[in-house]
């Protein structure tokens, strides 16, 4: 009867579909980080200055930090429910490589928590008076950068999912790992204002994304095995 | 092999002619400086049901998790068809069905969606097959309800429906009877018997007196 066994691709799709379905049924988990992103970004003009020139200078950094914090807030829901109800054990015991199962969960998670932030970023950029020539590049850097944040965050969540009180430990693990992406993202956006060639900067971000896709799920998978043990 | 009591056996020369489905030799496990079990030997062959017994905290769940590879804090060897599991992990996991304390049922998904996902980690399934299995475990009419509206016993039944669909050769079930009503208990016992008759093997922990022919017992602690 082994001819009815699923291929890894089918198991990957089933996991992706399941996680998207869960996100659709638990809209809070999707909407809260998104609202958090909008609110954090709006606090800066109130707290610092409403002057358009000065806002424009910090806009890229504000957007990136808000996206980073929103991603962190959304991370906790990635494996928690699965750990508590035993679905994670089923995932670990499937005959398919855990790498692909973790990748499917990460992709589903980014689609519902990262992508909305990327899509709304030009609107926030307009509010923060980012120079119009930077809109496109900001959008592209966030599109390349937020998946990296999700993939790195997944490692932290996988390590801490078995702990009773997670709280700040997740931020302490994840935020330092995110600093290189923050630097690359904001630097790329600032270079548009200096008129420098951007291909090199974008290539670095692309390389970071590829490295994260190929390595981070391996680390997450190993961390999940430790957490369940 | 007709003995119905524990096959604890320290003689290394007593290798059966057909390699056992799952064979554990000299297992040792320690937790918090307390030895849960040591020099534990047992095997299951096709068509056998092995009931693991023992008082609370005697390491039944730990033993099952060790057998599945979810826990690696042990010493000893576990062989699948005579070969180490690490050398054939894919075949082993394709032939394994594990049901733990936590039944693996997501609360916001419906029984149908839960069952579809867990089954498609192992094998291809179509909706009709899933609906039939859910009806058979007594969840007709609940297929599309969200699982948090179901009782603990009904959630357990969602998980039991996997047994009807799965092609897995080895079932490892941890306390599958706890939340079931008397009818559910009878149904599950029939499932275990049927699986053994078809040449499968079952390792199960329960305090319940199993009504299964040729039952083997392993007592811990």
Coordinates of C-alpha atoms in Angstrom, one line a residue, chain B residues 22-195:
Chain B
X22 CA 10.5 -3.7 16.7
X23 CA 13.2 -5.0 19.0
X24 CA 14.5 -3.2 22.0
X25 CA 17.6 -4.4 23.8
X26 CA 19.1 -3.4 27.1
X27 CA 17.2 -0.1 27.3
X28 CA 18.2 2.2 30.2
X29 CA 16.6 5.5 31.1
X30 CA 17.2 7.8 34.0
X31 CA 15.3 10.9 35.0
X32 CA 16.3 13.2 37.8
X33 CA 18.8 10.7 39.2
X34 CA 16.0 8.1 39.3
X35 CA 16.3 5.0 37.2
X36 CA 13.0 4.5 35.3
X37 CA 14.1 1.3 33.7
X38 CA 17.2 -0.6 33.1
X39 CA 18.2 -3.8 31.1
X40 CA 14.8 -3.7 29.5
X41 CA 14.4 -6.1 26.6
X42 CA 11.3 -6.7 24.6
X43 CA 10.2 -7.1 21.0
X44 CA 6.9 -7.0 19.1
X45 CA 6.3 -9.0 16.0
X46 CA 3.6 -8.8 13.3
X47 CA 0.2 -9.6 14.7
X48 CA 1.0 -8.7 18.3
X49 CA -0.5 -6.3 20.8
X50 CA 1.9 -5.3 23.6
X51 CA 0.4 -3.6 26.6
X52 CA 2.8 -1.6 28.7
X53 CA 1.7 -1.5 32.3
X54 CA 3.0 0.2 35.4
X55 CA 2.1 2.7 38.1
X56 CA 1.9 6.4 37.5
X57 CA 5.3 7.8 36.9
X58 CA 6.9 4.5 36.1
X59 CA 8.0 5.7 32.7
X60 CA 5.3 4.3 30.3
X61 CA 5.0 7.5 28.3
X62 CA 8.8 8.0 28.3
X63 CA 9.3 4.5 26.9
X64 CA 6.8 5.1 24.1
X65 CA 8.4 8.5 23.2
X66 CA 11.8 6.8 23.2
X67 CA 10.5 4.1 20.8
X68 CA 9.2 6.8 18.5
X69 CA 12.4 8.8 18.6
X70 CA 10.8 11.8 20.3
X71 CA 13.0 11.3 23.3
X72 CA 16.7 10.5 23.0
X73 CA 17.7 10.5 26.7
X74 CA 18.3 6.7 26.8
X75 CA 20.9 4.0 26.3
X76 CA 20.4 0.8 24.5
X77 CA 19.4 -0.3 21.0
X78 CA 16.1 -0.2 19.2
X79 CA 15.9 -2.1 15.9
X80 CA 13.3 -2.0 13.2
X81 CA 13.2 -5.3 11.2
X82 CA 16.6 -6.1 12.6
X83 CA 18.3 -2.8 11.6
X84 CA 19.0 0.4 13.5
X85 CA 16.2 3.0 13.0
X86 CA 18.6 5.8 12.1
X87 CA 19.7 3.9 9.0
X88 CA 16.1 3.7 7.7
X89 CA 14.3 6.6 9.3
X90 CA 12.1 7.3 6.4
X91 CA 10.7 3.7 6.2
X92 CA 10.3 3.6 10.0
X93 CA 8.4 6.8 10.2
X94 CA 6.2 5.9 7.2
X95 CA 5.2 2.8 9.0
X96 CA 4.6 4.4 12.4
X97 CA 1.4 5.9 13.9
X98 CA 1.8 7.6 17.2
X99 CA -0.9 9.0 19.4
X100 CA 0.2 10.8 22.5
X101 CA -1.5 12.3 25.5
X102 CA -1.9 15.4 23.5
X103 CA -4.0 14.2 20.7
X104 CA -2.8 16.5 17.9
X105 CA -6.1 18.1 17.2
X106 CA -6.1 21.9 16.5
X107 CA -8.9 23.7 18.3
X108 CA -9.9 26.1 15.6
X109 CA -9.9 23.6 12.8
X110 CA -12.8 21.2 12.2
X111 CA -12.4 17.4 12.7
X112 CA -12.3 17.1 8.9
X113 CA -9.5 19.6 8.4
X114 CA -7.5 18.2 11.3
X115 CA -7.8 14.6 10.0
X116 CA -7.0 15.7 6.5
X117 CA -3.7 17.3 7.6
X118 CA -2.5 14.6 9.9
X119 CA -3.3 11.9 7.4
X120 CA -1.7 13.8 4.5
X121 CA 1.6 13.9 6.3
X122 CA 1.8 10.2 5.6
X123 CA -0.5 9.2 2.8
X124 CA -2.9 10.5 0.1
X125 CA -6.5 10.7 1.3
X126 CA -9.7 11.9 -0.3
X127 CA -12.6 13.7 1.4
X128 CA -15.0 10.7 1.1
X129 CA -12.6 8.5 2.9
X130 CA -12.2 11.0 5.7
X131 CA -15.9 11.5 6.1
X132 CA -16.5 7.8 6.3
X133 CA -13.8 7.4 9.0
X134 CA -15.3 10.3 11.0
X135 CA -18.8 8.9 10.8
X136 CA -17.5 5.5 12.0
X137 CA -15.9 7.0 15.1
X138 CA -19.2 8.7 15.9
X139 CA -18.6 12.2 14.7
X140 CA -21.3 12.3 12.0
X141 CA -22.7 15.8 11.9
X142 CA -19.6 17.3 13.6
X143 CA -17.3 17.1 10.6
X144 CA -17.4 20.9 10.1
X145 CA -17.7 22.1 13.7
X146 CA -14.6 23.8 15.2
X147 CA -12.9 21.4 17.6
X148 CA -13.1 23.7 20.6
X149 CA -16.8 23.1 20.6
X150 CA -16.3 19.4 21.0
X151 CA -15.8 17.5 24.2
X152 CA -12.5 15.9 25.2
X153 CA -13.8 12.4 24.2
X154 CA -14.9 13.7 20.8
X155 CA -11.5 15.2 20.2
X156 CA -9.9 11.9 21.1
X157 CA -12.2 10.3 18.5
X158 CA -10.9 12.7 15.9
X159 CA -7.5 11.3 16.6
X160 CA -8.8 7.7 16.6
X161 CA -10.2 8.2 13.1
X162 CA -6.6 8.2 12.0
X163 CA -6.4 4.5 12.9
X164 CA -9.1 3.7 10.4
X165 CA -7.3 5.4 7.5
X166 CA -3.7 4.8 8.3
X167 CA -1.6 2.2 6.5
X168 CA 0.9 2.3 9.3
X169 CA 2.2 -1.1 10.4
X170 CA 3.1 -0.1 14.0
X171 CA 0.7 1.8 16.2
X172 CA 2.1 3.3 19.4
X173 CA -0.8 4.6 21.5
X174 CA -0.4 6.4 24.8
X175 CA -3.5 6.0 27.0
X176 CA -6.0 6.0 24.1
X177 CA -8.9 4.9 26.3
X178 CA -8.8 7.7 28.9
X179 CA -11.6 9.9 27.6
X180 CA -13.7 7.3 25.7
X181 CA -17.1 6.1 26.7
X182 CA -17.8 2.4 27.0
X183 CA -18.9 2.1 23.4
X184 CA -15.8 3.9 22.3
X185 CA -13.7 1.5 24.3
X186 CA -15.3 -1.5 22.6
X187 CA -14.8 0.1 19.2
X188 CA -11.1 0.8 19.9
X189 CA -10.5 -2.7 21.2
X190 CA -12.0 -4.1 18.0
X191 CA -9.7 -1.8 16.0
X192 CA -6.7 -3.1 17.9
X193 CA -7.7 -6.7 17.2
X194 CA -8.4 -6.0 13.6
X195 CA -5.0 -4.4 13.2

